[in-house]
Amino acid sequence: MAVATTESPLEKALPPPGGSSWRSRRARWDLKFSPYAFVSPFFVLFAAFGLYPLIWTAWTSLHKVELENPDQSSWVGLKNYTDLLTDHNFWNAFRNTFQMGVLSTVPQLLMALGLAHLLNYKLRGRTFWRVAVLSPFATSVAAATLVFAQLFGRDYGFINWVLHFFGIHNIDFQNGTWSAQIAISVIVTWRWTGYNALIYLAAMQAIPGELYESAAMDGANRWQQFRHVTIPGLRPTIVFTIVVSTIGASQLFGEPLLFSGGGSNPEMGGVNRQFQTLSMYFYERGFTDQHLGRAAAIAWAMFLMIVLFVLINTLLARRTRSAK
Amino acid sequence: MATVIPTTAPGRPPRRGRRSGVNMAGKQMHGSKLTYVILSVVVLISIFPFYWTILAASTSNTEINKVPPNWLPGGNLFKNFRAALDNVDMGKALLNSLIVSGCVAAGTVLFATLAGFAFAKLRFRFRNVLLGLTIGTMMVPYQLGIVPLFLLMTKLGWSDHLEAVIFPTLVSAFGVFFMRQYLLNALPDELVEAGRVDGASSLRIFISVVLPIARPAMAVLGMLTFMASWNDFFWPIVVLTSDNPTVQVAIDNLGSGYVPDESIIMAGTLLGTLPVLAVFVLLGRQIVGGIMQGAVKG
């Protein structure tokens, strides 16, 4: 506590450098190496189970490798990648992933924004509302999907029963293209809207009240305050949720897999691959067809798409900020 | 891998007492009747699938398919529970999930606190580079590693063993970042320094100074990790079989046609959801607080 005024108090707290006793040497060693020891579990485990697989995948994507004999591989260069360009199943999966990404992310984030605004009022039972709205977050992909698959059932499904009051009759959600994709997007939206609402709520509470006061004094009504004070204040958070949701959406797997209701090839995403995502196609290539090289190429293509998207998003966010 | 845990958002530090639902005087406004009505509808939609699960799990297969549905639970709940336990060995699955999620949560919290402490309060070369690397790892989609990880597990003889789902998820970059952010503010430099003056080693300081202070954040991280691990889906279904499943693998098996009876499927789903739902009901306030805290500190 005595030397708290210096720039780096921790170094100052060292025993005097002159003393070369065993005790002070041990203290110096401790100061020098302990930080590395403390961060090493993360990096050791990451190297083994994160980095090594990553490099292996990059290497494998340039080879022809089969799952039953992974040690035997033959160099094919970029063939696995160029094959993807003419593979209509790949483009189908790409389109489906994109469509379901938009169908789930856009309504999800818009609703979360509105919900956060409501939760930001002074409410009776504040905690109850927050916890209740977040409750879908506690379910698993598998549990949620099985329940919704039943609710979306063709003949006895609850949702078709509700829809018939509006004059809409027995939609076969699972076998249509749009209907299946909408149903899957509903599951994703149901699970994540409350979570995103809380993220927005946290950011809303960090906006200083004076900004609203001065906006009100300038004659801004509530909608104008929301548009010109709340939304700009949330911009970094909004960009963040868009990026995170998109990364999540690009890896969509469990919901469509289980929505197909089993069968022999659930990873096909419906009989006509009408809701097969890139993750499912990756799984089909790697584990059903056992072509590891092709699966690896799909994985890297997915990664490149995500990086590209994050870059575009960051650029757009920067541009809108500088345009202001 | 495959852990869907919330990540932190860039934002400003929270200022307590300033709310955006404010009027001219800068005071927070009360919600109107309409606010409560809309929120009630949202809550109904949020919890309806849970209620439906209970309804379906407690009736028989023929009753489930009645239109309009029965709005009150039936009397077959325990019969269906038993059938689910017999059909896909839900008992073993629950135990397995408890072991896996417990180990992963404990490991993640311990390693994240250690690394978070180092990144927040200790000085060392390459600190910022290493921190950047840690955060960068969050961007990598887990599919990239699935195939080699699977082969690695086969070589280690771990496929279909719980080690295969525990070890790859034992550390989390999000956790490290979360703990660092917390300790940056919550742990005064002076306390660490005082420990040094008293001749305590870094490990000693970690145990007797950092751990007590970090406890609230550790609890939040532990809960979030436990829930994420319990709900993890992709990797467990790749590496585990129905002989040694986690809950999610068992639910997947229920759903993919091994069990034709829908009320048994729902009973199994309910069994798999109940533990984490119980955690959520008991500790919901802290979980909400943790997510919001993680969201603001940037």
Short mmCIF file of C-alpha atoms in Angstrom, two decimals, chain A residues 1-4 7-11 13-15 23 26-27 30-32 34-39 41-43 45-46 48-50 52-54 56-57 60 67 70-71 115 117-144 146-148 150-151 155-158 161 164 190-192 195 198-213 216-217 222 225 230 232-233 236-237 240 243-244 247 250-255 257-258 261-263 266 279 282-283 286-287 292 295-296 299-300 302-303 306-307 310, chain B residues 1 4-15 18-26 28-32 35-36 38-40 42-43 45-50 52-53 56 64-69 71 111 114-115 117-119 121-126 130-131 133-134 137-153 155-156 158 167-168 170-173 176 189-194 196-203 206 224 227 230-231 233-234 237-238 248 251-252 254-257 262-263 265-266 269 273 276-277 280 284-285 287-288 291-293 295-296:
data_model
loop_
_atom_site.label_atom_id
_atom_site.label_comp_id
_atom_site.label_asym_id
_atom_site.label_seq_id
_atom_site.Cartn_x
_atom_site.Cartn_y
_atom_site.Cartn_z
CA MET A 1 0.00 0.00 0.00
CA ALA A 2 2.93 2.27 0.60
CA VAL A 3 4.09 2.83 -2.96
CA ALA A 4 0.76 3.13 -4.69
CA GLU A 7 3.15 3.75 -12.45
CA SER A 8 3.60 0.04 -11.93
CA PRO A 9 3.20 -0.68 -8.26
CA LEU A 10 3.69 -4.40 -8.69
CA GLU A 11 7.28 -4.14 -9.80
CA ALA A 13 6.78 -4.15 -4.54
CA LEU A 14 9.64 -6.44 -5.45
CA PRO A 15 12.14 -7.24 -2.79
CA ARG A 23 14.04 -15.96 -0.72
CA ARG A 26 12.47 -17.18 -5.51
CA ALA A 27 10.28 -14.10 -5.40
CA ASP A 30 7.79 -16.21 -9.10
CA LEU A 31 7.07 -12.75 -10.47
CA LYS A 32 8.60 -13.60 -13.82
CA SER A 34 3.91 -17.28 -12.56
CA PRO A 35 1.93 -15.25 -15.09
CA TYR A 36 2.90 -17.71 -17.81
CA ALA A 37 2.00 -20.63 -15.58
CA PHE A 38 -1.39 -19.06 -14.92
CA VAL A 39 -2.29 -18.54 -18.57
CA PRO A 41 -3.67 -24.17 -19.07
CA PHE A 42 -5.74 -22.18 -21.53
CA PHE A 43 -3.07 -22.16 -24.21
CA LEU A 45 -5.55 -27.06 -23.97
CA PHE A 46 -6.34 -24.71 -26.82
CA ALA A 48 -4.20 -29.48 -28.35
CA PHE A 49 -7.93 -29.26 -29.00
CA GLY A 50 -8.28 -26.03 -30.96
CA TYR A 52 -3.96 -28.53 -33.87
CA PRO A 53 -7.36 -29.51 -35.35
CA LEU A 54 -7.46 -26.18 -37.18
CA TRP A 56 -4.99 -30.37 -39.57
CA THR A 57 -8.22 -29.27 -41.26
CA THR A 60 -6.61 -32.09 -45.03
CA LEU A 67 -12.62 -41.51 -42.72
CA PRO A 70 -7.31 -41.20 -42.23
CA ASP A 71 -3.56 -41.87 -42.27
CA LEU A 115 -38.51 -5.95 -25.70
CA HIS A 117 -37.22 -0.92 -24.49
CA LEU A 118 -40.23 -2.27 -22.57
CA LEU A 119 -38.06 -3.89 -19.91
CA ASN A 120 -36.30 -0.57 -19.43
CA TYR A 121 -39.43 1.02 -17.96
CA LYS A 122 -39.83 1.04 -14.23
CA LEU A 123 -41.69 -2.21 -13.76
CA ARG A 124 -43.32 -4.02 -10.92
CA GLY A 125 -41.68 -7.43 -10.56
CA ARG A 126 -38.70 -6.36 -12.66
CA THR A 127 -36.67 -9.48 -11.98
CA PHE A 128 -39.58 -11.77 -12.78
CA TRP A 129 -40.00 -10.27 -16.26
CA ARG A 130 -36.32 -10.51 -17.02
CA VAL A 131 -35.99 -14.10 -15.87
CA ALA A 132 -39.20 -15.18 -17.63
CA VAL A 133 -38.14 -13.60 -20.90
CA LEU A 134 -34.76 -15.33 -20.68
CA SER A 135 -36.21 -18.75 -19.81
CA PRO A 136 -36.03 -20.20 -23.36
CA PHE A 137 -32.25 -19.73 -23.09
CA ALA A 138 -32.27 -22.49 -20.46
CA THR A 139 -33.47 -25.14 -22.90
CA SER A 140 -31.23 -27.09 -25.18
CA VAL A 141 -31.36 -27.09 -28.96
CA ALA A 142 -32.53 -30.69 -28.82
CA ALA A 143 -35.31 -30.18 -26.29
CA ALA A 144 -36.60 -27.02 -27.93
CA LEU A 146 -38.45 -31.68 -30.38
CA VAL A 147 -41.17 -29.66 -28.70
CA PHE A 148 -41.50 -27.31 -31.64
CA GLN A 150 -44.54 -31.41 -32.35
CA LEU A 151 -46.16 -27.97 -32.21
CA ASP A 155 -52.20 -33.12 -38.68
CA TYR A 156 -52.40 -32.57 -34.94
CA GLY A 157 -49.95 -29.76 -34.42
CA PHE A 158 -50.91 -26.94 -32.11
CA TRP A 161 -54.80 -25.73 -34.94
CA HIS A 164 -57.13 -22.73 -38.77
CA TRP A 190 -37.71 -18.27 -29.58
CA ARG A 191 -34.49 -19.39 -27.88
CA TRP A 192 -32.42 -16.24 -28.39
CA TYR A 195 -31.01 -13.19 -24.37
CA LEU A 198 -30.99 -8.41 -21.97
CA ILE A 199 -27.84 -7.43 -23.85
CA TYR A 200 -29.66 -4.43 -25.28
CA LEU A 201 -31.20 -3.60 -21.90
CA ALA A 202 -27.76 -3.49 -20.31
CA ALA A 203 -26.54 -1.10 -22.99
CA MET A 204 -29.69 1.07 -22.72
CA GLN A 205 -29.11 1.53 -19.02
CA ALA A 206 -25.65 2.88 -19.77
CA ILE A 207 -27.04 5.74 -21.87
CA PRO A 208 -26.89 8.89 -19.75
CA GLY A 209 -30.29 10.35 -18.81
CA GLU A 210 -29.15 13.88 -19.64
CA LEU A 211 -29.17 12.99 -23.33
CA TYR A 212 -32.91 12.30 -23.10
CA GLU A 213 -33.48 15.46 -21.11
CA ALA A 216 -36.87 16.41 -24.76
CA MET A 217 -36.04 20.07 -24.29
CA ARG A 222 -40.68 9.63 -27.63
CA GLN A 225 -35.86 10.13 -28.69
CA THR A 230 -31.38 5.27 -27.92
CA PRO A 232 -27.14 5.69 -31.69
CA GLY A 233 -26.27 4.91 -28.07
CA PRO A 236 -21.79 -0.74 -30.87
CA THR A 237 -24.01 -3.25 -29.08
CA PHE A 240 -21.97 -6.81 -31.77
CA VAL A 243 -22.00 -10.32 -35.63
CA VAL A 244 -22.62 -12.88 -32.88
CA ILE A 247 -21.84 -16.43 -36.57
CA SER A 250 -23.94 -19.61 -40.11
CA GLN A 251 -23.34 -22.67 -37.94
CA LEU A 252 -26.99 -23.68 -37.61
CA PHE A 253 -27.07 -27.44 -37.11
CA GLY A 254 -29.09 -28.94 -34.26
CA GLU A 255 -32.45 -27.35 -35.04
CA LEU A 257 -31.15 -31.83 -37.93
CA LEU A 258 -33.78 -32.68 -35.35
CA GLY A 261 -37.74 -36.00 -37.34
CA GLY A 262 -35.16 -38.73 -37.71
CA GLY A 263 -35.26 -41.04 -40.70
CA PRO A 266 -31.41 -36.55 -40.87
CA SER A 279 -23.03 -27.48 -41.08
CA PHE A 282 -20.31 -30.66 -43.73
CA TYR A 283 -21.47 -33.46 -41.44
CA GLY A 286 -17.38 -35.94 -43.35
CA PHE A 287 -19.23 -38.61 -41.45
CA LEU A 292 -12.74 -35.89 -44.89
CA ALA A 295 -15.64 -31.84 -45.42
CA ALA A 296 -12.55 -29.88 -44.43
CA ALA A 299 -15.43 -26.01 -43.01
CA TRP A 300 -12.80 -23.60 -44.32
CA MET A 302 -17.58 -21.45 -43.84
CA PHE A 303 -14.79 -19.84 -41.89
CA ILE A 306 -17.68 -15.58 -41.46
CA VAL A 307 -14.46 -13.58 -41.62
CA VAL A 310 -17.36 -9.67 -39.90
CA MET B 1 -15.93 -26.08 -28.59
CA VAL B 4 -22.87 -21.30 -26.94
CA ILE B 5 -22.04 -18.97 -24.13
CA PRO B 6 -22.74 -15.30 -24.27
CA THR B 7 -19.92 -13.08 -25.29
CA THR B 8 -19.28 -9.61 -24.10
CA ALA B 9 -20.28 -6.56 -26.00
CA PRO B 10 -18.32 -3.42 -26.51
CA GLY B 11 -20.10 -0.72 -24.60
CA ARG B 12 -19.77 1.96 -22.03
CA PRO B 13 -19.43 1.39 -18.33
CA PRO B 14 -22.81 1.31 -16.62
CA ARG B 15 -23.98 4.41 -14.83
CA ARG B 18 -29.66 6.62 -15.38
CA ARG B 19 -32.28 4.88 -17.43
CA SER B 20 -33.31 5.42 -20.98
CA GLY B 21 -37.02 5.15 -20.28
CA VAL B 22 -36.90 8.66 -18.91
CA ASN B 23 -39.13 11.69 -18.95
CA MET B 24 -38.34 15.40 -19.16
CA ALA B 25 -37.00 15.52 -15.63
CA GLY B 26 -34.67 12.63 -16.36
CA GLN B 28 -37.39 6.75 -15.19
CA MET B 29 -40.96 6.28 -16.34
CA HIS B 30 -43.36 3.67 -15.12
CA GLY B 31 -44.52 1.09 -17.60
CA SER B 32 -48.05 1.65 -18.83
CA THR B 35 -46.35 -2.46 -21.42
CA TYR B 36 -47.55 -5.12 -19.01
CA ILE B 38 -47.21 -6.93 -24.22
CA LEU B 39 -44.73 -8.34 -21.71
CA SER B 40 -47.31 -10.85 -20.54
CA VAL B 42 -44.06 -12.39 -24.58
CA VAL B 43 -43.74 -14.34 -21.34
CA ILE B 45 -44.90 -17.36 -25.65
CA SER B 46 -41.63 -17.92 -23.78
CA ILE B 47 -43.01 -20.47 -21.36
CA PHE B 48 -45.73 -22.07 -23.46
CA PRO B 49 -43.39 -24.73 -24.96
CA PHE B 50 -42.40 -25.73 -21.43
CA TRP B 52 -46.69 -28.06 -23.68
CA THR B 53 -43.84 -30.43 -22.83
CA ALA B 56 -47.53 -33.99 -23.68
CA ILE B 64 -51.58 -35.85 -27.38
CA ASN B 65 -52.92 -35.90 -30.90
CA LYS B 66 -56.33 -34.60 -29.98
CA VAL B 67 -57.52 -31.41 -31.60
CA PRO B 68 -58.21 -29.16 -29.76
CA PRO B 69 -55.64 -30.24 -27.17
CA TRP B 71 -55.24 -28.04 -21.46
CA PHE B 111 -8.51 -21.87 -15.51
CA LEU B 114 -6.13 -18.04 -13.14
CA ALA B 115 -5.64 -16.61 -16.61
CA PHE B 117 -6.02 -12.75 -12.90
CA ALA B 118 -2.76 -12.87 -14.86
CA PHE B 119 -4.16 -10.79 -17.72
CA LYS B 121 -3.16 -7.74 -12.71
CA LEU B 122 0.21 -9.29 -13.53
CA ARG B 123 2.83 -7.79 -15.79
CA PHE B 124 4.54 -10.02 -18.31
CA ARG B 125 5.94 -9.90 -21.80
CA PHE B 126 3.50 -10.57 -24.64
CA LEU B 130 -1.63 -13.36 -25.74
CA LEU B 131 -4.85 -11.66 -24.66
CA LEU B 133 -4.97 -14.33 -29.32
CA THR B 134 -7.32 -15.56 -26.62
CA THR B 137 -9.99 -17.85 -30.78
CA MET B 138 -13.65 -17.02 -30.20
CA MET B 139 -14.13 -16.30 -33.89
CA VAL B 140 -13.18 -19.77 -35.09
CA PRO B 141 -16.24 -21.88 -35.94
CA TYR B 142 -16.13 -25.18 -34.13
CA GLN B 143 -16.82 -27.14 -37.31
CA LEU B 144 -13.28 -26.39 -38.37
CA GLY B 145 -11.92 -28.72 -35.73
CA ILE B 146 -14.55 -31.44 -35.54
CA VAL B 147 -13.03 -34.00 -37.93
CA PRO B 148 -9.44 -33.94 -36.61
CA LEU B 149 -10.75 -33.80 -33.08
CA PHE B 150 -12.77 -36.89 -33.78
CA LEU B 151 -9.70 -38.68 -35.15
CA LEU B 152 -7.64 -37.49 -32.20
CA MET B 153 -10.19 -38.92 -29.79
CA LYS B 155 -6.35 -42.34 -31.36
CA LEU B 156 -6.44 -41.51 -27.67
CA TRP B 158 -11.48 -41.64 -25.88
CA PHE B 167 -11.28 -32.05 -22.35
CA PRO B 168 -11.91 -30.01 -25.51
CA LEU B 170 -12.31 -27.40 -20.43
CA VAL B 171 -11.12 -23.92 -21.25
CA SER B 172 -13.05 -21.05 -22.75
CA ALA B 173 -11.76 -17.80 -24.18
CA VAL B 176 -10.86 -15.84 -19.53
CA ASP B 189 -3.84 -3.31 -7.21
CA GLU B 190 -3.01 -2.42 -3.62
CA LEU B 191 -4.25 -5.77 -2.35
CA VAL B 192 -1.99 -7.72 -4.71
CA GLU B 193 0.86 -5.45 -3.83
CA ALA B 194 0.27 -5.83 -0.11
CA ARG B 196 3.82 -9.17 -2.31
CA VAL B 197 5.18 -6.99 0.48
CA ASP B 198 4.18 -9.67 2.93
CA GLY B 199 6.25 -12.10 0.90
CA ALA B 200 3.37 -14.12 -0.54
CA SER B 201 3.95 -15.97 -3.79
CA SER B 202 1.68 -15.39 -6.78
CA LEU B 203 -0.11 -18.64 -6.12
CA PHE B 206 -4.29 -16.11 -6.00
CA LEU B 224 -23.41 -20.17 -17.58
CA MET B 227 -25.87 -24.62 -18.77
CA TRP B 230 -25.42 -29.38 -20.45
CA ASN B 231 -27.06 -28.10 -23.64
CA PHE B 233 -25.22 -30.78 -28.96
CA PHE B 234 -23.00 -31.00 -32.05
CA ILE B 237 -23.48 -36.47 -31.02
CA VAL B 238 -20.35 -36.78 -33.17
CA GLN B 248 -28.60 -34.25 -25.46
CA ILE B 251 -32.81 -36.75 -26.52
CA ASP B 252 -31.51 -36.91 -30.07
CA LEU B 254 -35.49 -40.26 -28.63
CA GLY B 255 -36.31 -37.91 -31.46
CA SER B 256 -34.79 -39.88 -34.30
CA GLY B 257 -37.23 -42.70 -34.26
CA GLU B 262 -44.50 -38.95 -28.73
CA SER B 263 -45.45 -38.63 -25.10
CA ILE B 265 -40.26 -38.45 -26.32
CA MET B 266 -41.65 -35.47 -24.46
CA THR B 269 -37.13 -34.17 -23.17
CA THR B 273 -34.54 -30.08 -19.36
CA VAL B 276 -31.03 -26.95 -15.96
CA LEU B 277 -34.47 -25.40 -15.63
CA PHE B 280 -32.48 -21.35 -13.87
CA GLY B 284 -32.35 -16.78 -12.57
CA ARG B 285 -31.65 -13.40 -11.00
CA ILE B 287 -27.88 -15.44 -14.45
CA VAL B 288 -29.70 -12.38 -15.75
CA ILE B 291 -25.45 -11.75 -18.80
CA MET B 292 -26.15 -8.06 -18.41
CA GLN B 293 -22.86 -7.47 -16.65
CA ALA B 295 -22.77 -7.24 -21.93
CA VAL B 296 -21.82 -3.84 -20.62
#
